[in-house]
CSV table of C-alpha atoms in Angstrom, one decimal:
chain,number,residue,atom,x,y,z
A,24,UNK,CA,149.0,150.4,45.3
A,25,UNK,CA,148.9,146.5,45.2
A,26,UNK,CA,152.7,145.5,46.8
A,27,UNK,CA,151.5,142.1,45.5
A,28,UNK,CA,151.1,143.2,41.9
A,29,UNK,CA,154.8,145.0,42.2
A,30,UNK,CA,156.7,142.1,42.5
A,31,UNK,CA,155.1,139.6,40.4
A,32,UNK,CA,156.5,141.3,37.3
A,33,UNK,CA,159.9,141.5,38.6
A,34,UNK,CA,160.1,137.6,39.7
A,35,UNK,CA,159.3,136.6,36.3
A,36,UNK,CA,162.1,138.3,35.0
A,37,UNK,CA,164.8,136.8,37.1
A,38,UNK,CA,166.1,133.7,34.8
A,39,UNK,CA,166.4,130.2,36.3
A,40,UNK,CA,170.2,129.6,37.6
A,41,UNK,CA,170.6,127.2,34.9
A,42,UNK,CA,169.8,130.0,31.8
A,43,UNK,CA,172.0,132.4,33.1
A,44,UNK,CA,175.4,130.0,33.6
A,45,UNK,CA,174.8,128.5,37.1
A,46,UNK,CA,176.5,125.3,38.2
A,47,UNK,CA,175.7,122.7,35.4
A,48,UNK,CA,173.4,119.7,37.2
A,49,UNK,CA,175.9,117.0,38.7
A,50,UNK,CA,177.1,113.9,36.5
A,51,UNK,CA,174.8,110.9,36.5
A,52,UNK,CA,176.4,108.2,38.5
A,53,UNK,CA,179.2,106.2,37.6
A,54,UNK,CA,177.1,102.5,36.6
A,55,UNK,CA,178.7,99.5,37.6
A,56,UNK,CA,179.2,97.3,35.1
A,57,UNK,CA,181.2,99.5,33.5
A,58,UNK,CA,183.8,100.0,36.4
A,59,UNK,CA,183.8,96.6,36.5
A,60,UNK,CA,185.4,96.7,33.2
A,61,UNK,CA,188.2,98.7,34.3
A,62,UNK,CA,189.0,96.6,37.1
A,63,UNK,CA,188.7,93.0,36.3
A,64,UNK,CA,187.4,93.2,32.6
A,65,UNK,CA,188.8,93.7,28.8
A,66,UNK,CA,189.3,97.7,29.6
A,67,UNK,CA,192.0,96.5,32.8
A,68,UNK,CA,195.4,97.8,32.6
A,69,UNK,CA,198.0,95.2,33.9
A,70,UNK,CA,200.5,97.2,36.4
A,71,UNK,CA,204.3,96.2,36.1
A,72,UNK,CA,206.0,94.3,38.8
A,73,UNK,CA,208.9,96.4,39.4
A,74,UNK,CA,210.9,95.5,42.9
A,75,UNK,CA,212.8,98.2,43.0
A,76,UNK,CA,209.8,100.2,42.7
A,77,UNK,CA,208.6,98.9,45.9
A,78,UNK,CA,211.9,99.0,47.7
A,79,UNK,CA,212.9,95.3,47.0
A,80,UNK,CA,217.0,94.4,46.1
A,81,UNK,CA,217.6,94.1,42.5
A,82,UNK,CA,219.2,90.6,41.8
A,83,UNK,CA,222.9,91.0,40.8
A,84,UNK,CA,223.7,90.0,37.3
A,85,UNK,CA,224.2,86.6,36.2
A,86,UNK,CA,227.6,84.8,36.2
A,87,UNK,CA,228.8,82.9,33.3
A,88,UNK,CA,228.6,79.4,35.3
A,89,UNK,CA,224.8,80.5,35.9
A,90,UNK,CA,224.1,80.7,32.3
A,91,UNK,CA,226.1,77.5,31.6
A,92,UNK,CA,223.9,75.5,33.7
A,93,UNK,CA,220.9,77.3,32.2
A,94,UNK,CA,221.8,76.1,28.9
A,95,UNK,CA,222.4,72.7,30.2
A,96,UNK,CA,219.0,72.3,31.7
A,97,UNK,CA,217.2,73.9,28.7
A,98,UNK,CA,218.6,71.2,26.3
A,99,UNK,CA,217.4,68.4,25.2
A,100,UNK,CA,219.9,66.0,26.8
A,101,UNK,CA,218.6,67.1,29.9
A,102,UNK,CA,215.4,67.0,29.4
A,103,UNK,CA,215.4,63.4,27.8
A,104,UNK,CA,217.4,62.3,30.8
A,105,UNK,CA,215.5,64.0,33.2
A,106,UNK,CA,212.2,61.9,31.5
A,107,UNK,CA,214.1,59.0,31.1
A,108,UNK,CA,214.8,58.9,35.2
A,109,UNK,CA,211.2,59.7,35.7
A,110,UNK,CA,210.0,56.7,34.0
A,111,UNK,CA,212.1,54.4,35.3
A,112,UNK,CA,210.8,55.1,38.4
A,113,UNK,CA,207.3,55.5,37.3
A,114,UNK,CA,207.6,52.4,35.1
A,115,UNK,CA,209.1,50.1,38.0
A,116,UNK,CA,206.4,51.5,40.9
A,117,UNK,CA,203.5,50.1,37.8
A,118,UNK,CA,205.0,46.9,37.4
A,119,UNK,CA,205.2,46.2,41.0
A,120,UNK,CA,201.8,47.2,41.5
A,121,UNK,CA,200.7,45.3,38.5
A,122,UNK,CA,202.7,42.2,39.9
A,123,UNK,CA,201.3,42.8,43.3
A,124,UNK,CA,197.6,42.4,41.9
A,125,UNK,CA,198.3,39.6,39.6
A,126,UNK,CA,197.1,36.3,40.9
A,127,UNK,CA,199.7,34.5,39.0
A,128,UNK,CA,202.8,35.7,40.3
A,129,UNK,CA,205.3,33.1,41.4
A,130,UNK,CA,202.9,30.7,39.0
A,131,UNK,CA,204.8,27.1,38.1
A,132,UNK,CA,203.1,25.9,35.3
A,133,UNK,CA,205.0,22.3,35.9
A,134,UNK,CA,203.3,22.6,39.3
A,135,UNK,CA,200.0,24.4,39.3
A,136,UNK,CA,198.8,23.3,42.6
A,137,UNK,CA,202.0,24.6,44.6
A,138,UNK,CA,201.7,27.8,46.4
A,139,UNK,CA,204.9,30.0,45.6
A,140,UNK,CA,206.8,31.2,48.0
A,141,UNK,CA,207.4,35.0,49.1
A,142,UNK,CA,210.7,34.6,47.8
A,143,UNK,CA,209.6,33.7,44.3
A,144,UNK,CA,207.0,36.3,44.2
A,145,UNK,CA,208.7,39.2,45.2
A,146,UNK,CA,211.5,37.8,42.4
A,147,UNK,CA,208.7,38.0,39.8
A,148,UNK,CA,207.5,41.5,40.9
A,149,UNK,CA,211.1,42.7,40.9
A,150,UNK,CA,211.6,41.2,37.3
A,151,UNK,CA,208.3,42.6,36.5
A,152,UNK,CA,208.8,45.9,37.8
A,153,UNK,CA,212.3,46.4,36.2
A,154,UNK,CA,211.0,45.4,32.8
A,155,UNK,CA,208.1,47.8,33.1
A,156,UNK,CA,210.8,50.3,34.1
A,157,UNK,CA,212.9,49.8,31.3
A,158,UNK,CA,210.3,50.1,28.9
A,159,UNK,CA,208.8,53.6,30.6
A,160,UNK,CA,212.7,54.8,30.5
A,161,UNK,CA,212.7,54.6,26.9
A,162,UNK,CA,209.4,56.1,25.6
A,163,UNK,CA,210.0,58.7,28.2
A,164,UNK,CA,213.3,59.3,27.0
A,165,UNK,CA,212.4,59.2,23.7
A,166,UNK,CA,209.3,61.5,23.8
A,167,UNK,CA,210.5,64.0,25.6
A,168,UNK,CA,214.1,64.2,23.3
A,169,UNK,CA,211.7,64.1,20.4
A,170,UNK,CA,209.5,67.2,21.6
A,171,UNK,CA,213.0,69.3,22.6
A,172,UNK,CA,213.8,68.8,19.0
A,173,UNK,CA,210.6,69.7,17.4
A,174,UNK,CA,210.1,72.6,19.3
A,175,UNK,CA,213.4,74.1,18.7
A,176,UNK,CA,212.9,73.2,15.2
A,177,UNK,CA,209.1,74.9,14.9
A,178,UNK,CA,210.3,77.4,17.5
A,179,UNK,CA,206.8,77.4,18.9
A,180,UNK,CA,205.2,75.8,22.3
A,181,UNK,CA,201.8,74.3,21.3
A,182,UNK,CA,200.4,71.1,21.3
A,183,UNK,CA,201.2,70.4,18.0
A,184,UNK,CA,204.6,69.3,19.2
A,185,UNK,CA,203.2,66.5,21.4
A,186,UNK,CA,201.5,65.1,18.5
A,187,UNK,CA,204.2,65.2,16.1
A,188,UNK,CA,206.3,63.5,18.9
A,189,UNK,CA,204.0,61.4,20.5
A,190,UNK,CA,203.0,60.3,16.3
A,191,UNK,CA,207.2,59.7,15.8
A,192,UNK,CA,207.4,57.6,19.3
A,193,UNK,CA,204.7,55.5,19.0
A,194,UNK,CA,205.4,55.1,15.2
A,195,UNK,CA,209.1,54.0,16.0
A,196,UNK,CA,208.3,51.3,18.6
A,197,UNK,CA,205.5,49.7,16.6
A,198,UNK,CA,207.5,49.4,13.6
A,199,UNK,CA,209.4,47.0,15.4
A,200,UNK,CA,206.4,44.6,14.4
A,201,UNK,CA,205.8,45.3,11.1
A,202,UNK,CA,204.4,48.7,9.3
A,203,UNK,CA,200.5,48.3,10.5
A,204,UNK,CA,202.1,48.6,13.7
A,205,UNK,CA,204.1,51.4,13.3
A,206,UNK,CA,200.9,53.4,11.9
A,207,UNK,CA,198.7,52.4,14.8
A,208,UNK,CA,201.3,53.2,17.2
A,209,UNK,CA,201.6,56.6,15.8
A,210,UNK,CA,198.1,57.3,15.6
A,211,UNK,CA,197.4,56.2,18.8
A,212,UNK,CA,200.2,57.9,20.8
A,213,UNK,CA,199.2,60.9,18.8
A,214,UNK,CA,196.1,60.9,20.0
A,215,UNK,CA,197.2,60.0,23.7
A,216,UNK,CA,199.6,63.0,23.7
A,217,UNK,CA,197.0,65.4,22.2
A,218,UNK,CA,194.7,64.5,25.1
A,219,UNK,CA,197.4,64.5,28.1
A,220,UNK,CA,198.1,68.2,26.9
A,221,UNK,CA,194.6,69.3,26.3
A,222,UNK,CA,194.1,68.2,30.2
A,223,UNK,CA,197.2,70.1,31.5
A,224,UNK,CA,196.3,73.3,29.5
């Protein structure tokens, strides 16, 4: 009687854990890149901001006046005044920094060798700075109305709107000096306002 020989027959007949419907192996694990993709990649599910989800006060309706003034600062009458304010000041700080650089301010040309005096340069610089501001008032006034219009008309917000305007500006205040002007004004306003919205995109 071999005890040895006994129970090798009977330990060959047992089945592995996994043949006879064991716990399957574990899952392999979870790789990175691909939970990257759930949290910051394509596969990323933006979550609504709800505040009264979170506890916060719903905002009460709003009145009639509210929407009044809404409508009053999305027109275009704002918006060309609001641009037309905003060059004027732009426009007079340029020409009095233009004026303040500008060796020839206060310059007699009946009397070259006189030095002005303060009073007659900061005359000039004012002069110069209100005509710069004039002029910065009314292309800013004018480009901006310009682009309200377009874009209500295309009702789209790209930057094909700055071109058209920026083309219609700068072809209306060149044409004041003849059509070769007016065509190099608009292509060169174009391209200035296709580039000023390419850098704030």
């Amino acid at each position: 009687t071999d005890c040895g020989g006994c129970l090798r027959p009977v330990m060959a007949a047992v089945p592995p854990s996994s043949a006879a419907g064991g716990p399957e192996p574990p899952p392999p694990p979870l790789q990175y890149s691909l939970l990257l993709q759930h949290l910051v990649g394509e596969q990323r599910r933006p979550r609504a901001w709800d505040p009264a989800a979170l506890g916060g006060i719903p905002s009460p309706p709003k009145s009639e006046e509210q929407k009044m003034v809404e409508r009053a600062m999305e027109s275009c009458a704002f918006k060309a005044a609001l641009a037309c304010v905003g060059g004027f000041v732009l426009g007079g700080a340029f020409g009095v920094f233009t004026a303040g650089i500008d060796t020839n301010v206060g310059f007699d040309p009946k009397d070259p060798y006189r030095t002005p005096t303060a009073k007659e340069v900061l005359k000039d610089m004012g002069q110069r700075g209100i005509s710069y501001a004039k002029n910065f008032a009314i292309v800013g006034a004018m480009f901006s109305c310009t682009e309200c219009v377009v874009e209500s008309y295309r009702g789209k917000s790209d930057w094909k709107n700055s071109v058209i305007s920026g083309c219609i500006t700068g072809g209306a205040i060149g044409f004041r000096a003849g059509l070769k002007a007016g065509v190099i004004g608009c292509g060169g306003f174009a391209a200035f306002s296709a580039a000023i919205d390419y850098y704030l995109r």
